[in-house]
């Protein structure tokens, strides 16, 4: 039986020939094979444990060499599981001595949102490159400070926008550029999950900087930008709270409408009350619909031309290989702090629009 294109690509990917196929934008950089990027994970919660560590194991050009944790029990478990050297195991008190460790290239900050800025800057001060999880900061002002500080220390700052490294999202970006279906005119984005964990840091504004918007709405904002290839110029927004006793000082559900210079409009929704994972794009001459559009995968979608048929990849492995290629070759990272800053500028504007009820102008510098 004849192989489908997907089977063909999967086989190629399995053979290693295609890695990093998804990172179309990175093909300009040759893969460095003589050594791997040596990565330390800072914060061993759910995302680091269940996604990033397995992603690092599957990556071609990275290795997990160390950890930062406040828990001696976790340290012992990770040391055994990943064969880590004692000298590469840090806690939050002795973290700054990482400056004296020549066997570490990059620290990946996977802590609650309010801690990203501090650990990014402590990493930069130690002279190491740094990747931070999304949202990169609590607001745009803090994001600017992080970018300036990393520049002053001459280290690279990346943000963990894993979708930029996987093929379905690369196709959405390509369609914005090549305009197979003409210009995008109306985009609808929804990302929600049912979060009722009252004790979690995500429910506490001091730690999270907001609710679903900071946590998952950021994917919708980012998607609206890569679906158009443009930066928005203004936003209106509405926050709706039906259970103030659950979502005490964070937003519960938030809706927003972005205007783009070309006339494209993007409508967004994020919420902690239900589940939604959708991106739809209506172009001048066709459409694209993805659901799920933001999960770890497999992502699924169709366009006016038929099903989207792309390799299913491990997002975190591809992302880490993307960072490795850039950092080992001393090239710009694909998802730098400046990319994260743009989303923070828009998040600040959405919050302001929801509070004031007015259309808020967005200025990207
Ligand atoms: P988590 O609560 O599971 O993990 C947070 C970790 O931080 C825990 O190990 C905790 O012990 C540690 N920590 C250290 N000091 C702390 C303190 N003072 N208070 C609370 N925790 C402290 O959270 P998570 O889901 O792993 O999220 C971590 C980051 O990763 C967040 O910024 C989140 O937005 C991001 N994230 C990204 C993705 C993605 O797909 N890119 C997915 C999930 C989470």
Short mmCIF file of C-alpha atoms and ligand atoms in Angstrom, two decimals:
data_model
loop_
_atom_site.label_atom_id
_atom_site.label_comp_id
_atom_site.label_asym_id
_atom_site.label_seq_id
_atom_site.Cartn_x
_atom_site.Cartn_y
_atom_site.Cartn_z
CA UNK A 1 0.00 0.00 0.00
CA UNK A 2 1.23 3.46 -0.85
CA UNK A 3 2.42 5.47 2.16
CA UNK A 4 0.60 8.71 2.94
CA UNK A 5 2.67 11.90 3.02
CA UNK A 6 2.34 11.90 6.80
CA UNK A 7 3.71 8.34 7.08
CA UNK A 8 6.55 9.30 4.78
CA UNK A 9 7.42 12.35 6.88
CA UNK A 10 7.07 10.38 10.11
CA UNK A 11 9.50 7.75 8.81
CA UNK A 12 11.94 10.42 7.77
CA UNK A 13 11.61 12.12 11.14
CA UNK A 14 12.18 8.79 12.91
CA UNK A 15 15.33 8.29 10.87
CA UNK A 16 16.59 11.69 12.02
CA UNK A 17 16.77 13.05 8.47
CA UNK A 18 14.06 15.60 9.08
CA UNK A 19 15.08 17.00 12.42
CA UNK A 20 14.44 19.87 12.86
CA UNK A 21 11.84 19.84 10.09
CA UNK A 22 9.36 21.97 11.99
CA UNK A 23 11.78 24.74 12.60
CA UNK A 24 11.53 26.05 9.04
CA UNK A 25 12.82 29.40 10.18
CA UNK A 26 15.94 27.77 11.56
CA UNK A 27 17.11 26.01 8.45
CA UNK A 28 19.57 28.84 7.88
CA UNK A 29 21.55 27.57 10.87
CA UNK A 30 23.42 24.30 10.48
CA UNK A 31 22.88 21.84 13.32
CA UNK A 32 25.95 21.75 15.52
CA UNK A 33 26.79 18.14 16.12
CA UNK A 34 30.09 18.36 17.96
CA UNK A 35 28.49 19.17 21.30
CA UNK A 36 25.08 19.43 22.94
CA UNK A 37 23.46 22.37 24.70
CA UNK A 38 23.77 21.71 28.45
CA UNK A 39 20.49 22.64 30.11
CA UNK A 40 19.47 23.17 33.75
CA UNK A 41 15.76 23.12 34.64
CA UNK A 42 14.87 25.65 37.36
CA UNK A 43 11.60 24.63 39.08
CA UNK A 44 10.55 20.99 38.92
CA UNK A 45 6.76 21.29 38.80
CA UNK A 46 4.31 19.75 36.42
CA UNK A 47 5.53 21.28 33.14
CA UNK A 48 9.23 20.63 33.82
CA UNK A 49 8.54 17.06 34.97
CA UNK A 50 5.97 15.89 32.45
CA UNK A 51 6.95 17.82 29.30
CA UNK A 52 10.35 19.51 29.35
CA UNK A 53 12.44 16.71 30.86
CA UNK A 54 11.01 14.10 28.42
CA UNK A 55 11.44 16.66 25.61
CA UNK A 56 15.10 17.13 26.52
CA UNK A 57 15.57 13.34 26.51
CA UNK A 58 14.15 13.19 22.96
CA UNK A 59 16.01 16.22 21.64
CA UNK A 60 19.01 15.73 19.37
CA UNK A 61 21.07 18.70 20.47
CA UNK A 62 20.38 19.18 24.18
CA UNK A 63 21.06 17.36 27.38
CA UNK A 64 19.60 17.86 30.83
CA UNK A 65 22.68 18.29 33.02
CA UNK A 66 21.28 19.95 36.14
CA UNK A 67 18.35 21.16 38.23
CA UNK A 68 17.34 23.89 40.65
CA UNK A 69 14.89 22.75 43.31
CA UNK A 70 13.92 23.56 46.89
CA UNK A 71 13.11 19.91 47.57
CA UNK A 72 15.92 17.48 48.60
CA UNK A 73 13.54 14.57 47.80
CA UNK A 74 13.03 15.80 44.23
CA UNK A 75 16.77 16.41 43.91
CA UNK A 76 17.52 12.78 44.84
CA UNK A 77 14.88 11.42 42.43
CA UNK A 78 16.00 13.57 39.49
CA UNK A 79 19.66 12.87 40.17
CA UNK A 80 19.03 9.14 39.84
CA UNK A 81 16.58 9.32 36.93
CA UNK A 82 18.67 11.66 34.78
CA UNK A 83 22.14 10.70 36.02
CA UNK A 84 22.93 14.24 37.19
CA UNK A 85 26.27 15.25 38.73
CA UNK A 86 26.04 16.54 42.33
CA UNK A 87 27.86 19.73 41.32
CA UNK A 88 24.98 20.54 38.90
CA UNK A 89 22.22 20.28 41.53
CA UNK A 90 21.25 23.65 43.01
CA UNK A 91 18.68 25.01 45.44
CA UNK A 92 17.21 28.52 45.44
CA UNK A 93 19.74 29.72 48.05
CA UNK A 94 22.99 28.61 46.36
CA UNK A 95 21.68 29.14 42.81
CA UNK A 96 23.94 32.15 42.11
CA UNK A 97 27.06 29.99 42.42
CA UNK A 98 26.06 28.56 39.03
CA UNK A 99 28.25 31.40 37.72
CA UNK A 100 31.29 29.28 38.67
CA UNK A 101 30.10 26.17 36.83
CA UNK A 102 31.60 25.91 33.34
CA UNK A 103 29.53 22.81 32.49
CA UNK A 104 26.20 24.65 32.12
CA UNK A 105 25.11 26.65 29.05
CA UNK A 106 21.52 27.62 29.77
CA UNK A 107 19.00 27.75 32.62
CA UNK A 108 15.32 27.15 31.78
CA UNK A 109 13.05 28.97 34.27
CA UNK A 110 9.84 26.97 34.83
CA UNK A 111 8.61 28.68 38.01
CA UNK A 112 5.35 30.49 38.84
CA UNK A 113 4.97 33.61 36.67
CA UNK A 114 5.91 36.10 39.41
CA UNK A 115 9.31 34.41 39.81
CA UNK A 116 10.35 34.50 36.12
CA UNK A 117 11.94 37.97 36.24
CA UNK A 118 14.03 37.28 39.34
CA UNK A 119 15.42 33.98 38.06
CA UNK A 120 15.99 35.26 34.53
CA UNK A 121 18.04 38.12 35.91
CA UNK A 122 19.94 35.96 38.43
CA UNK A 123 20.77 33.58 35.55
CA UNK A 124 21.94 36.45 33.35
CA UNK A 125 24.01 37.85 36.23
CA UNK A 126 25.69 34.44 36.44
CA UNK A 127 26.62 34.81 32.76
CA UNK A 128 24.40 31.97 31.49
CA UNK A 129 21.89 32.05 28.64
CA UNK A 130 18.30 31.80 29.85
CA UNK A 131 14.94 30.54 28.62
CA UNK A 132 11.82 31.47 30.55
CA UNK A 133 8.34 30.05 30.41
CA UNK A 134 5.35 32.06 29.24
CA UNK A 135 4.09 34.56 30.24
CA UNK A 136 7.65 35.86 30.45
CA UNK A 137 6.78 38.44 33.13
CA UNK A 138 4.00 40.02 35.16
CA UNK A 139 3.67 42.96 32.76
CA UNK A 140 5.37 44.73 29.85
CA UNK A 141 7.48 46.97 32.10
CA UNK A 142 9.06 43.95 33.77
CA UNK A 143 9.58 42.25 30.39
CA UNK A 144 11.49 45.31 29.15
CA UNK A 145 13.70 45.24 32.25
CA UNK A 146 14.45 41.54 31.71
CA UNK A 147 15.39 42.08 28.05
CA UNK A 148 17.63 45.07 28.86
CA UNK A 149 19.34 43.23 31.71
CA UNK A 150 20.07 40.12 29.59
CA UNK A 151 21.47 42.37 26.85
CA UNK A 152 23.69 44.16 29.38
CA UNK A 153 25.07 40.77 30.50
CA UNK A 154 25.52 39.62 26.90
CA UNK A 155 23.38 36.48 27.30
CA UNK A 156 20.52 35.25 25.11
CA UNK A 157 16.96 35.39 26.48
CA UNK A 158 14.38 33.00 24.99
CA UNK A 159 10.70 32.40 25.78
CA UNK A 160 9.19 28.90 25.71
CA UNK A 161 6.74 29.43 22.86
CA UNK A 162 6.86 25.75 21.85
CA UNK A 163 4.27 26.12 19.05
CA UNK A 164 6.67 28.23 16.99
CA UNK A 165 8.79 25.09 16.55
CA UNK A 166 6.08 22.65 15.38
CA UNK A 167 4.77 22.08 11.83
CA UNK A 168 1.02 22.89 12.11
CA UNK A 169 1.80 26.32 13.58
CA UNK A 170 4.56 26.84 11.01
CA UNK A 171 1.90 26.29 8.33
CA UNK A 172 -0.36 28.96 9.87
CA UNK A 173 2.64 31.32 9.77
CA UNK A 174 3.41 30.35 6.17
CA UNK A 175 -0.16 31.07 5.07
CA UNK A 176 0.12 34.57 6.58
CA UNK A 177 3.27 35.12 4.54
CA UNK A 178 2.44 33.38 1.24
CA UNK A 179 -1.29 34.28 1.25
CA UNK A 180 -2.52 31.05 -0.44
CA UNK A 181 -6.04 32.09 0.65
CA UNK A 182 -5.50 35.84 0.44
CA UNK A 183 -5.28 38.08 3.49
CA UNK A 184 -6.62 36.92 6.85
CA UNK A 185 -9.75 38.96 7.67
CA UNK A 186 -11.30 37.43 10.80
CA UNK A 187 -9.60 35.25 13.40
CA UNK A 188 -11.31 33.52 16.27
CA UNK A 189 -9.22 32.11 19.13
CA UNK A 190 -10.31 30.30 22.28
CA UNK A 191 -8.17 28.66 24.95
CA UNK A 192 -9.77 27.64 28.22
CA UNK A 193 -9.41 24.92 30.84
CA UNK A 194 -11.46 24.16 33.91
CA UNK A 195 -9.30 25.29 36.82
CA UNK A 196 -10.88 25.24 40.27
CA UNK A 197 -7.76 24.53 42.34
CA UNK A 198 -8.19 27.24 44.98
CA UNK A 199 -4.76 26.71 46.55
CA UNK A 200 -2.71 26.80 43.37
CA UNK A 201 -0.45 29.77 42.56
CA UNK A 202 -2.41 30.25 39.32
CA UNK A 203 -5.41 31.38 41.43
CA UNK A 204 -3.40 34.03 43.27
CA UNK A 205 -2.84 37.28 41.40
CA UNK A 206 0.37 37.96 43.34
CA UNK A 207 1.92 34.80 41.85
CA UNK A 208 0.16 34.55 38.49
CA UNK A 209 -0.41 38.18 37.51
CA UNK A 210 -3.94 37.27 36.41
CA UNK A 211 -6.11 34.33 35.51
CA UNK A 212 -6.75 32.48 32.29
CA UNK A 213 -5.52 35.40 30.16
CA UNK A 214 -1.94 35.16 31.50
CA UNK A 215 -2.01 31.37 31.57
CA UNK A 216 -3.62 30.37 28.27
CA UNK A 217 -5.11 33.48 26.68
CA UNK A 218 -1.51 34.35 25.80
CA UNK A 219 -1.57 31.50 23.24
CA UNK A 220 -4.60 33.11 21.56
CA UNK A 221 -2.86 36.50 21.44
CA UNK A 222 0.29 34.94 20.01
CA UNK A 223 -1.80 32.97 17.46
CA UNK A 224 -3.59 36.14 16.34
CA UNK A 225 -0.17 37.68 15.69
CA UNK A 226 1.28 34.73 13.77
CA UNK A 227 -1.96 34.15 11.87
CA UNK A 228 -1.81 37.70 10.50
CA UNK A 229 1.95 38.29 10.56
CA UNK A 230 1.04 41.71 11.97
CA UNK A 231 1.02 43.54 15.28
CA UNK A 232 -2.35 44.79 16.59
CA UNK A 233 -3.11 48.51 16.89
CA UNK A 234 -5.98 48.52 19.40
CA UNK A 235 -8.17 46.34 21.59
CA UNK A 236 -11.55 46.28 23.33
CA UNK A 237 -12.21 43.70 26.07
CA UNK A 238 -14.78 42.41 28.53
CA UNK A 239 -14.09 40.45 31.74
CA UNK A 240 -16.96 38.40 33.14
CA UNK A 241 -17.03 36.86 36.63
CA UNK A 242 -19.82 34.52 37.74
CA UNK A 243 -18.04 32.83 40.69
CA UNK A 244 -16.14 35.46 42.67
CA UNK A 245 -15.62 33.03 45.56
CA UNK A 246 -13.59 30.71 43.27
CA UNK A 247 -11.81 33.28 41.05
CA UNK A 248 -11.15 35.75 43.82
CA UNK A 249 -8.50 38.17 42.58
CA UNK A 250 -7.99 36.87 39.04
CA UNK A 251 -10.16 37.07 35.94
CA UNK A 252 -12.45 34.08 35.33
CA UNK A 253 -13.47 34.57 31.69
CA UNK A 254 -12.20 37.33 29.44
CA UNK A 255 -13.11 38.24 25.85
CA UNK A 256 -11.25 40.65 23.63
CA UNK A 257 -11.20 42.03 20.09
CA UNK A 258 -7.95 43.08 18.41
CA UNK A 259 -7.72 45.31 15.34
CA UNK A 260 -4.75 44.93 12.96
CA UNK A 261 -3.32 47.52 10.53
CA UNK A 262 -4.51 45.55 7.44
CA UNK A 263 -8.10 45.62 8.73
CA UNK A 264 -7.99 42.05 10.09
CA UNK A 265 -9.88 41.51 13.35
CA UNK A 266 -9.11 38.86 15.97
CA UNK A 267 -11.62 37.83 18.60
CA UNK A 268 -10.23 36.02 21.67
CA UNK A 269 -11.60 34.18 24.67
CA UNK A 270 -9.87 32.61 27.64
CA UNK A 271 -11.47 31.13 30.71
CA UNK A 272 -10.97 28.88 33.73
CA UNK A 273 -14.59 27.63 33.65
CA UNK A 274 -14.64 25.32 30.62
CA UNK A 275 -12.41 23.68 27.99
CA UNK A 276 -11.66 25.17 24.55
CA UNK A 277 -8.59 24.93 22.28
CA UNK A 278 -9.56 26.55 18.98
CA UNK A 279 -8.11 28.69 16.24
CA UNK A 280 -10.10 29.61 13.13
CA UNK A 281 -8.96 31.95 10.43
CA UNK A 282 -11.22 33.34 7.71
CA UNK A 283 -9.16 34.61 4.79
CA UNK A 284 -10.33 36.55 1.72
CA UNK A 285 -10.63 33.29 -0.25
CA UNK A 286 -10.66 30.41 2.21
CA UNK A 287 -10.39 29.33 5.82
CA UNK A 288 -8.38 27.33 8.33
CA UNK A 289 -9.68 25.69 11.45
CA UNK A 290 -7.59 23.99 14.13
CA UNK A 291 -8.81 22.17 17.23
CA UNK A 292 -6.84 21.46 19.28
CA UNK A 293 -4.63 24.34 18.22
CA UNK A 294 -2.45 24.88 21.31
CA UNK A 295 -2.20 21.60 23.23
CA UNK A 296 0.89 19.41 23.38
CA UNK A 297 -0.58 17.43 20.52
CA UNK A 298 -1.52 15.83 18.37
CA UNK A 299 -2.77 19.06 16.86
CA UNK A 300 -5.50 18.79 14.21
CA UNK A 301 -6.83 21.07 11.55
CA UNK A 302 -8.39 21.56 8.14
CA UNK A 303 -8.20 24.29 5.54
CA UNK A 304 -10.39 25.00 2.51
CA UNK A 305 -8.03 22.63 0.67
CA UNK A 306 -8.57 19.69 3.05
CA UNK A 307 -7.07 18.20 6.22
CA UNK A 308 -3.80 19.67 7.49
CA UNK A 309 -1.34 16.80 7.06
CA UNK A 310 1.86 17.48 8.99
CA UNK A 311 4.14 15.39 11.18
CA UNK A 312 3.12 15.03 14.80
CA UNK A 313 6.21 16.01 16.79
CA UNK A 314 7.18 16.35 20.43
CA UNK A 315 6.82 20.12 20.86
CA UNK A 316 9.31 20.46 23.69
CA UNK A 317 11.97 18.34 21.94
CA UNK A 318 11.66 20.44 18.77
CA UNK A 319 11.64 23.65 20.78
CA UNK A 320 14.78 22.65 22.66
CA UNK A 321 16.55 21.69 19.43
CA UNK A 322 15.55 25.09 18.03
CA UNK A 323 17.09 26.86 21.02
CA UNK A 324 20.18 24.64 20.81
CA UNK A 325 20.76 25.43 17.13
CA UNK A 326 20.59 29.16 17.80
CA UNK A 327 22.59 29.24 21.02
CA UNK A 328 25.34 26.84 19.91
CA UNK A 329 25.77 28.80 16.67
CA UNK A 330 25.53 32.16 18.44
CA UNK A 331 22.52 33.19 16.34
CA UNK A 332 19.32 34.94 17.48
CA UNK A 333 16.80 32.60 19.10
CA UNK A 334 13.53 32.15 17.20
CA UNK A 335 11.38 33.15 20.20
CA UNK A 336 13.37 35.85 22.02
CA UNK A 337 12.37 38.08 24.91
CA UNK A 338 11.13 40.65 22.37
CA UNK A 339 8.48 38.12 21.22
CA UNK A 340 7.33 37.66 24.81
CA UNK A 341 7.30 41.44 25.37
CA UNK A 342 4.84 41.95 22.49
CA UNK A 343 2.35 39.57 24.12
CA UNK A 344 2.83 41.31 27.48
CA UNK A 345 2.10 44.71 25.87
CA UNK A 346 -1.13 43.26 24.47
CA UNK A 347 -2.07 41.59 27.78
CA UNK A 348 -1.60 44.93 29.59
CA UNK A 349 -3.83 46.59 26.98
CA UNK A 350 -6.53 43.89 27.26
CA UNK A 351 -6.61 44.27 31.06
CA UNK A 352 -6.89 48.05 30.73
CA UNK A 353 -9.64 47.77 28.11
CA UNK A 354 -11.63 45.35 30.30
CA UNK A 355 -11.37 47.67 33.31
CA UNK A 356 -12.12 50.94 31.49
CA UNK A 357 -14.61 49.60 28.94
CA UNK A 358 -12.78 51.70 26.34
CA UNK A 359 -10.84 50.86 23.19
CA UNK A 360 -7.13 50.91 24.12
CA UNK A 361 -4.41 51.78 21.60
CA UNK A 362 -1.51 49.32 21.34
CA UNK A 363 1.97 50.67 20.68
CA UNK A 364 4.66 48.04 20.30
CA UNK A 365 7.76 49.97 21.36
P1 LIG B 1 3.75 23.99 38.89
O1 LIG B 1 2.99 24.61 40.03
O2 LIG B 1 3.45 22.58 38.55
O3 LIG B 1 5.32 24.11 39.15
C1 LIG B 1 5.91 25.25 39.72
C2 LIG B 1 7.21 24.84 40.37
O4 LIG B 1 7.77 25.97 41.01
C3 LIG B 1 7.02 23.77 41.46
O5 LIG B 1 8.02 22.78 41.33
C4 LIG B 1 7.25 24.55 42.74
O6 LIG B 1 7.81 23.74 43.78
C5 LIG B 1 8.26 25.58 42.29
N1 LIG B 1 8.35 26.72 43.19
C6 LIG B 1 9.52 27.21 43.65
N2 LIG B 1 9.30 28.23 44.47
C7 LIG B 1 7.97 28.38 44.55
C8 LIG B 1 7.13 29.25 45.29
N3 LIG B 1 7.65 30.20 46.08
N4 LIG B 1 5.80 29.12 45.12
C9 LIG B 1 5.28 28.19 44.31
N5 LIG B 1 6.03 27.32 43.60
C10 LIG B 1 7.36 27.43 43.73
O7 LIG B 1 3.52 24.93 37.63
P2 LIG B 1 3.74 24.56 36.10
O8 LIG B 1 2.43 24.16 35.52
O9 LIG B 1 4.88 23.66 35.95
O10 LIG B 1 4.05 26.02 35.50
C11 LIG B 1 5.34 26.62 35.64
C12 LIG B 1 5.51 27.66 34.52
O11 LIG B 1 5.46 26.99 33.27
C13 LIG B 1 4.41 28.72 34.48
O12 LIG B 1 4.96 29.96 34.16
C14 LIG B 1 3.49 28.24 33.37
O13 LIG B 1 2.81 29.31 32.72
C15 LIG B 1 4.45 27.56 32.45
N6 LIG B 1 3.83 26.48 31.65
C16 LIG B 1 4.04 26.46 30.31
C17 LIG B 1 3.49 25.47 29.53
C18 LIG B 1 3.75 25.44 28.05
O14 LIG B 1 3.13 24.64 27.34
N7 LIG B 1 4.68 26.23 27.54
C19 LIG B 1 2.68 24.50 30.12
C20 LIG B 1 2.50 24.53 31.49
C21 LIG B 1 3.08 25.54 32.26
#
